[in-house]
Short mmCIF file of C-alpha atoms in Angstrom, two decimals:
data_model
loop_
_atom_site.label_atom_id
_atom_site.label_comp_id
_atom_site.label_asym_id
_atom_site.label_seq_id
_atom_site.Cartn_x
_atom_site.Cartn_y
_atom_site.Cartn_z
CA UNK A 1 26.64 -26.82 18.07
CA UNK A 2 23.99 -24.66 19.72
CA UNK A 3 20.50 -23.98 18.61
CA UNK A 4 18.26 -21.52 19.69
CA UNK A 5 14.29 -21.95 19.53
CA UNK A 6 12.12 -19.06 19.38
CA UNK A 7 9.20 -19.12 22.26
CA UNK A 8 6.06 -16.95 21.26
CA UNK A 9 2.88 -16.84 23.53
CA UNK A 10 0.78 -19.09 21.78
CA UNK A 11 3.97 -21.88 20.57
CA UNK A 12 2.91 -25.38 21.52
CA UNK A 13 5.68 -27.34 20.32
CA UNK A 14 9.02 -25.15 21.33
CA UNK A 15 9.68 -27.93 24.02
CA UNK A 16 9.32 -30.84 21.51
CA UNK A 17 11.65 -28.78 19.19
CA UNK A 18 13.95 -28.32 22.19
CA UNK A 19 14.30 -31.65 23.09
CA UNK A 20 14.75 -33.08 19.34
CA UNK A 21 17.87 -30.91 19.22
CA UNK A 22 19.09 -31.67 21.85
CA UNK A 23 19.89 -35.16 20.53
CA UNK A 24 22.03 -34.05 18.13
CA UNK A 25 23.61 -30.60 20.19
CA UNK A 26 22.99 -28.09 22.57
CA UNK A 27 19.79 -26.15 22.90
CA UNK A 28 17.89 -23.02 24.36
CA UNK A 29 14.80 -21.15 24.43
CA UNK A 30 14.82 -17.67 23.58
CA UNK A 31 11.78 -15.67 24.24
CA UNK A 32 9.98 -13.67 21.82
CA UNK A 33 10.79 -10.19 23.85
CA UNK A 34 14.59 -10.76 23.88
CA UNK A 35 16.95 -9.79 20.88
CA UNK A 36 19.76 -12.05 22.41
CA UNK A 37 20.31 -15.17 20.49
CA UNK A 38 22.46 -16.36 22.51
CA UNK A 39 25.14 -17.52 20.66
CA UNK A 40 22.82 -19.89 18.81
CA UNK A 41 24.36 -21.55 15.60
CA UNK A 42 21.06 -22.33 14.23
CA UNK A 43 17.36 -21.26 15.19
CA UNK A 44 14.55 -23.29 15.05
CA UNK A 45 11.05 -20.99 15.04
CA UNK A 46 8.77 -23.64 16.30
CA UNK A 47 5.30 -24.79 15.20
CA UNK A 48 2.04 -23.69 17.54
CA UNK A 49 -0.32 -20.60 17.32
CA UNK A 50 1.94 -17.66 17.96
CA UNK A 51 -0.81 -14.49 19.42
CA UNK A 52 -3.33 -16.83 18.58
CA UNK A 53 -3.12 -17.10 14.99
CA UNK A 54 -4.82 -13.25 15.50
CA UNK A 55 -5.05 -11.79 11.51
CA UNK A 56 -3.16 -14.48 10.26
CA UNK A 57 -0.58 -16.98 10.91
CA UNK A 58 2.27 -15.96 12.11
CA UNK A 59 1.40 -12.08 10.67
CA UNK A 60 2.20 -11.11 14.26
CA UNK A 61 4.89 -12.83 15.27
CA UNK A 62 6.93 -11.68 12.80
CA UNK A 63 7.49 -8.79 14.37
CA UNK A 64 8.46 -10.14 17.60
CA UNK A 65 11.79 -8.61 19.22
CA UNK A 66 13.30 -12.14 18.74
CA UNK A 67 12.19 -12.40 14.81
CA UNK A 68 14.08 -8.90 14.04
CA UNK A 69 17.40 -10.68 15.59
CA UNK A 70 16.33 -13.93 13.52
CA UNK A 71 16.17 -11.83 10.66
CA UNK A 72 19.52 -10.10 11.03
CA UNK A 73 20.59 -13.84 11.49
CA UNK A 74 19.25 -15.02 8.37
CA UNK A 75 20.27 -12.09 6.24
CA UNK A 76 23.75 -13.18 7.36
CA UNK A 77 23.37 -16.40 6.34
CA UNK A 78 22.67 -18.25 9.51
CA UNK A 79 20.81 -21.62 9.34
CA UNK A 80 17.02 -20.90 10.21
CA UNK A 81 14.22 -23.58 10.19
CA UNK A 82 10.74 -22.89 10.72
CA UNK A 83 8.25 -26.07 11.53
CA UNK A 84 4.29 -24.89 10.82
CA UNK A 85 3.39 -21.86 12.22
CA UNK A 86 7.66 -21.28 12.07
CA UNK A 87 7.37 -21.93 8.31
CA UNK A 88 3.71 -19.30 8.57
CA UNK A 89 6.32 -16.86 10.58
CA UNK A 90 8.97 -17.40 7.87
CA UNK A 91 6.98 -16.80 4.83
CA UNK A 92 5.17 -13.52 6.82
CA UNK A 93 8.98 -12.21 7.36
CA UNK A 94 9.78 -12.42 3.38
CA UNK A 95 12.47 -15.17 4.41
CA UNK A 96 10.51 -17.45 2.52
CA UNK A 97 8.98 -16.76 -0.90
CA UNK A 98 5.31 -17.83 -0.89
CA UNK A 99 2.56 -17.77 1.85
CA UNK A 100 0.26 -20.57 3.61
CA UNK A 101 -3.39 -20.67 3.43
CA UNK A 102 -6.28 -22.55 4.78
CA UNK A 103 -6.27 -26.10 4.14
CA UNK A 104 -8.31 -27.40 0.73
CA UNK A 105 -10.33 -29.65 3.68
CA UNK A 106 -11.04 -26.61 5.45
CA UNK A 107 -10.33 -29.11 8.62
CA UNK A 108 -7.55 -29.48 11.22
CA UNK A 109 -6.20 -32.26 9.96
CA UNK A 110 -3.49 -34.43 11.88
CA UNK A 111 -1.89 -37.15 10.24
CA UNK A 112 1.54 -39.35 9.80
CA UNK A 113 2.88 -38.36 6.13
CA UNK A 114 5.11 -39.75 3.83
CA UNK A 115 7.49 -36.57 2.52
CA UNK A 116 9.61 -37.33 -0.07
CA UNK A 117 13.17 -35.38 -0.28
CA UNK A 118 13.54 -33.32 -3.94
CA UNK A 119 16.27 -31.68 -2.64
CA UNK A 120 19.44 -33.43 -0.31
CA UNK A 121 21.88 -30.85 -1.07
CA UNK A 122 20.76 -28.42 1.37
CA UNK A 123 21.71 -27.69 5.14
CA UNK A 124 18.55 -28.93 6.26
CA UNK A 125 18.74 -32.50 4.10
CA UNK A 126 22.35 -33.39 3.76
CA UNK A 127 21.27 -36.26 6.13
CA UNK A 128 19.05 -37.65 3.57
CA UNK A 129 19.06 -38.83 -0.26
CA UNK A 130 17.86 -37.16 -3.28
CA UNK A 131 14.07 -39.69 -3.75
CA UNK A 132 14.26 -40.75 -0.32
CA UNK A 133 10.90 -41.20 1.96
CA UNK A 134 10.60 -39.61 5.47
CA UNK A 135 7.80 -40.55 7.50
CA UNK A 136 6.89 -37.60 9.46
CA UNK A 137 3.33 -36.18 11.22
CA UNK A 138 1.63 -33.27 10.21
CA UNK A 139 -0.87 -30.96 12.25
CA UNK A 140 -2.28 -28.39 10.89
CA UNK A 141 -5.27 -25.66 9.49
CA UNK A 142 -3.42 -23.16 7.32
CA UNK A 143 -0.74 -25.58 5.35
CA UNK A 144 -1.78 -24.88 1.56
CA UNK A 145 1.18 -23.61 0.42
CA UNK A 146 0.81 -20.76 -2.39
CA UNK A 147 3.22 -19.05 -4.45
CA UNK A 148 2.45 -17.48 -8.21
CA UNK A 149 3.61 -19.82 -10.91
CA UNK A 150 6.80 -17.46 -11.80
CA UNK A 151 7.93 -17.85 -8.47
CA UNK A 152 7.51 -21.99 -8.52
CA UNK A 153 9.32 -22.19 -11.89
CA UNK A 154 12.26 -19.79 -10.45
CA UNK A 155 11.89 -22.14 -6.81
CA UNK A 156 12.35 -24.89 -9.10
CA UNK A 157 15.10 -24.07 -11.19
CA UNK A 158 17.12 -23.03 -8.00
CA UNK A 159 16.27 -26.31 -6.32
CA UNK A 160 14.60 -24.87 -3.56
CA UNK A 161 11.37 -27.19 -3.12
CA UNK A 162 12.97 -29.07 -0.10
CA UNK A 163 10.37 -31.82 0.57
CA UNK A 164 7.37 -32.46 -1.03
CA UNK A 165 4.34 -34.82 0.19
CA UNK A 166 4.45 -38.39 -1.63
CA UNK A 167 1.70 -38.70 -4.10
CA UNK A 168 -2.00 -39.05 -2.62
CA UNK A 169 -0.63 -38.38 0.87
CA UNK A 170 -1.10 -34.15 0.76
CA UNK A 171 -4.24 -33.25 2.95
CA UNK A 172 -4.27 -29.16 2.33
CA UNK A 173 -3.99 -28.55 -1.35
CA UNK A 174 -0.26 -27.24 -1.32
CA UNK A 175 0.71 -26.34 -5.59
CA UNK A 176 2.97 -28.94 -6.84
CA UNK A 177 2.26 -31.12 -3.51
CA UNK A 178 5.32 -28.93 -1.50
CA UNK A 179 5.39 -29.54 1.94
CA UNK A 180 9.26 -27.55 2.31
CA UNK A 181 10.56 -24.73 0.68
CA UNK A 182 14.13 -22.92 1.06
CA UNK A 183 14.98 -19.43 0.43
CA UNK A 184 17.44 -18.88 -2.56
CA UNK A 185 20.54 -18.88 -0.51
CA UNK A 186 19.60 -21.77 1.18
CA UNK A 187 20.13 -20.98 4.92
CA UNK A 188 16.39 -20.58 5.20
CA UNK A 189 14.01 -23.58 5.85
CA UNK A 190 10.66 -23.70 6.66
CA UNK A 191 8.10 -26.88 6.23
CA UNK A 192 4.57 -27.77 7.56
CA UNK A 193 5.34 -31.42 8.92
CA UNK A 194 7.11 -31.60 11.97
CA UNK A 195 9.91 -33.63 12.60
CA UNK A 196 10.90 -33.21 16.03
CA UNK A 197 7.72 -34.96 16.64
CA UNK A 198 9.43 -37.78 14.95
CA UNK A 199 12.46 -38.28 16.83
CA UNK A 200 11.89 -41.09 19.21
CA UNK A 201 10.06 -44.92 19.50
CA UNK A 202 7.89 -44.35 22.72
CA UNK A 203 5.95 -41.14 21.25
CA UNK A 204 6.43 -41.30 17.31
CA UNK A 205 5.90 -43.90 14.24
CA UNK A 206 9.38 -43.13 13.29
CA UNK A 207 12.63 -41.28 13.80
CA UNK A 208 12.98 -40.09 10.27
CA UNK A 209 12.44 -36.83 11.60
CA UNK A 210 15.84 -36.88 13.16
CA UNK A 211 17.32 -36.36 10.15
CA UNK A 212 16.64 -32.66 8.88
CA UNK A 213 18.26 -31.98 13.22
CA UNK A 214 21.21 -33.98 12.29
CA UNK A 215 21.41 -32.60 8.57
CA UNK A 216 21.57 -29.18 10.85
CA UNK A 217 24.60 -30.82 12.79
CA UNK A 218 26.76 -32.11 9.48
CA UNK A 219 26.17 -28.52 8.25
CA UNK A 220 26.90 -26.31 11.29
CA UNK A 221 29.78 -28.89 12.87
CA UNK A 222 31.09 -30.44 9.59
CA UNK A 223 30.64 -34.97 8.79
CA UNK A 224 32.54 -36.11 12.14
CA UNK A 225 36.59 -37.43 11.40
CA UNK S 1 -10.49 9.11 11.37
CA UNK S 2 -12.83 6.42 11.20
CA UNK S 3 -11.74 3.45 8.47
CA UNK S 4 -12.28 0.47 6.76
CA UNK S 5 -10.31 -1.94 5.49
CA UNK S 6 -11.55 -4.57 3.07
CA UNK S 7 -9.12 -7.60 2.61
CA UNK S 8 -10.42 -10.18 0.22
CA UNK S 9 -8.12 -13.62 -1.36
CA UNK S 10 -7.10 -12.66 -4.80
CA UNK S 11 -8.98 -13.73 -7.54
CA UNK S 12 -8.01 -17.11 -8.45
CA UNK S 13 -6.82 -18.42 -5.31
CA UNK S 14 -8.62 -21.75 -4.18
CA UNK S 15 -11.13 -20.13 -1.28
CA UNK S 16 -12.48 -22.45 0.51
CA UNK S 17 -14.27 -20.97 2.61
CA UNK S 18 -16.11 -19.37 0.03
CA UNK S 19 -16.58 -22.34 -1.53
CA UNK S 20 -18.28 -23.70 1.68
CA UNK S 21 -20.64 -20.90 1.90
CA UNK S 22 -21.77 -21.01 -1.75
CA UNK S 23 -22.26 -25.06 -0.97
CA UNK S 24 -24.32 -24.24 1.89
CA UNK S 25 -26.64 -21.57 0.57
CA UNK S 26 -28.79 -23.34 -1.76
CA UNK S 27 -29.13 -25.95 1.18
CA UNK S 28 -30.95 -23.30 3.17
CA UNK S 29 -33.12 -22.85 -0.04
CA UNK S 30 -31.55 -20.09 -1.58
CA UNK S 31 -30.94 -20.18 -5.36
CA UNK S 32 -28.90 -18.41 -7.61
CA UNK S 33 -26.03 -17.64 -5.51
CA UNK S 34 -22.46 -17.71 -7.82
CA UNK S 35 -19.03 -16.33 -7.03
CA UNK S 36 -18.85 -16.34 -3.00
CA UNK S 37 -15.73 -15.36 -1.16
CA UNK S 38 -15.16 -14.49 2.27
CA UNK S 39 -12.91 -11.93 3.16
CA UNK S 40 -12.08 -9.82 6.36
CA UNK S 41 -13.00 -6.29 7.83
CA UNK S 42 -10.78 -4.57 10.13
CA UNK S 43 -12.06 -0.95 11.31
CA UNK S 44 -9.70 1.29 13.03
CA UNK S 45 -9.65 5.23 13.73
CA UNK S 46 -6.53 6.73 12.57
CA UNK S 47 -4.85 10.37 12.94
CA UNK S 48 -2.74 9.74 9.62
CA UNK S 49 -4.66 8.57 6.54
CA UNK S 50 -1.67 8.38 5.09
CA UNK S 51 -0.23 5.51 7.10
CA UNK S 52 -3.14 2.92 5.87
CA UNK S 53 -1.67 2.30 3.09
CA UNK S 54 1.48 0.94 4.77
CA UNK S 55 -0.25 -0.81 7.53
CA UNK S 56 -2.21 -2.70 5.07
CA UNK S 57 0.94 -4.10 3.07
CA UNK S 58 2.88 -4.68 6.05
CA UNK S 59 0.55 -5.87 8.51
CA UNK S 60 -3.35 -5.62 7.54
CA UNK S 61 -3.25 -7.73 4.70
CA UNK S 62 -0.86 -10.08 2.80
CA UNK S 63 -0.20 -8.78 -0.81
CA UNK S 64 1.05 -12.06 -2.52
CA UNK S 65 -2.16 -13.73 -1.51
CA UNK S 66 -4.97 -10.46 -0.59
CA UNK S 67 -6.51 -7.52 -2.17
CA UNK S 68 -7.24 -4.94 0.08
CA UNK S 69 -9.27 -1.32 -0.07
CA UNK S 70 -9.50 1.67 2.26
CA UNK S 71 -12.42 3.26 2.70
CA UNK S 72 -12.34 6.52 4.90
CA UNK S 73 -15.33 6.84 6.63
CA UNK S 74 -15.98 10.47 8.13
CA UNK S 75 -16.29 12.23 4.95
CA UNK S 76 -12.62 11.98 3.85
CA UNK S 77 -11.96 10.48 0.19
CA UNK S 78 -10.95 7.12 -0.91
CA UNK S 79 -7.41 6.51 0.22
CA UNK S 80 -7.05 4.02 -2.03
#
């Protein structure tokens, strides 16, 4: 399979993203001017400060060249995942429901998380179990993830809180402790944690990360013979 | 035409920054200070008045987490 990940002035960790799916497919970048995906079976709108955070996360970016494609994409159900300021871009574009705010701390706060999965029947976690623990870094200002209390019952009865941090570990004051939310179809994924920073021994604590690419894989490609 | 556009969190969302400044106040020596919340100001000059109402929802502000208000500034009315 081939993903595509969106390049913004302002991303920091495209190449990371790049290189994370890249061990479990093909990958490209696709700059924020061009409408072409490229043939991409999945995107991947990475994490970073896209125009500088200017107004507000990922306000700006969402109206990128690239983003209308992605949300053409989306619309017709193609897999999308967002990873911080990808998730900020996601819930700015009305693919998400929801919107992230400045942490509880107030700080930049980086930090190895425990995440645990709510959901593992979704392209994104089909990797993983329902309960299980992922051990994945998180970097980040804006991460407090708000949505009005009709929308978290509805998100909840559709089973679309993805991941959520394990107790005590949430640093930004995110309702209900979500760190991942999908869209109601499903084919939309965004979460603050990033995982492709979590994809190999000599620069991460663990390759748990690894799993919401290869969960990607099993969806787009189908569990091999 | 000169405007304004307030954009405030909406009541009841956790503002910490507001919260920070309200801390830091009575620090300084300044009593009796309840209720702070930090918003933003963007000032633009417009042909259409008519248009800031749009810009705000789409791009100025966003309306699941911010109030905003338009104040016209050369003598035109309230646009909100």
């Amino acid at each position: 399979m081939k993903f595509g990940v969106l390049q913004f002035p302002g991303s920091c960790d495209e190449v990371d993203a790049l290189a994370a799916a890249r061990l479990v497919g093909e990958a490209e970048l696709i700059w924020h001017g061009e409408r072409d995906l490229q043939g991409a079976d999945a995107i991947i709108v990475p994490g970073g400060f896209s125009y500088g955070d200017y107004l507000r996360a990922g306000a700006i970016a969402r109206f990128a060249p690239a983003m209308e494609s992605v949300i053409d994409f989306a619309r017709e159900g193609g897999p999308v995942l967002g990873i911080c300021n990808g998730f900020q871009v996601l819930c700015e574009a009305r693919l998400l429901p929801g919107a992230l705010l400045v942490n509880a701390n107030r700080r930049f706060t980086f930090r190895q998380l425990q995440l645990e999965v709510v959901n593992a029947d979704t392209t994104f976690t089909r990797a993983c179990t329902e309960g299980e623990r992922l051990s994945i870094p998180a970097k980040h200002a804006w991460g407090r993830y708000y949505a009005d209390e009709r929308t978290l019952a509805a998100m909840r009865d559709k089973g679309q809180v993805v991941l959520r941090y394990a107790p005590g570990q949430s640093f930004n004051g995110s309702l209900h402790d979500i760190a991942g939310v999908c869209n109601e179809a499903g084919n939309v994924f965004g979460l603050m944690p990033h995982p492709e920073h979590a994809v190999d021994e000599l620069t991460g604590e663990s390759l748990d990360g690894l799993k919401i690419f290869e969960s990607m894989r099993l969806a787009v490609d189908g569990a091999p013979a | 035409m000169k405007a304004r556009v307030l954009i405030r969190p909406k009541q009841g969302i956790l503002d910490p920054q507001g919260e920070a400044v309200q801390r830091a106040l009575p620090a300084l020596g300044f009593s009796g200070v309840a209720n702070v919340h930090v918003g933003r100001l963007v000032e633009l000059d417009v042909e259409d008045a008519q248009q800031l109402q749009p810009m705000c929802d789409k791009l100025l502000a966003n309306p699941l987490v911010e109030d905003y208000e338009v104040q016209l500034l050369d003598g035109g009315a309230d646009a909100k």
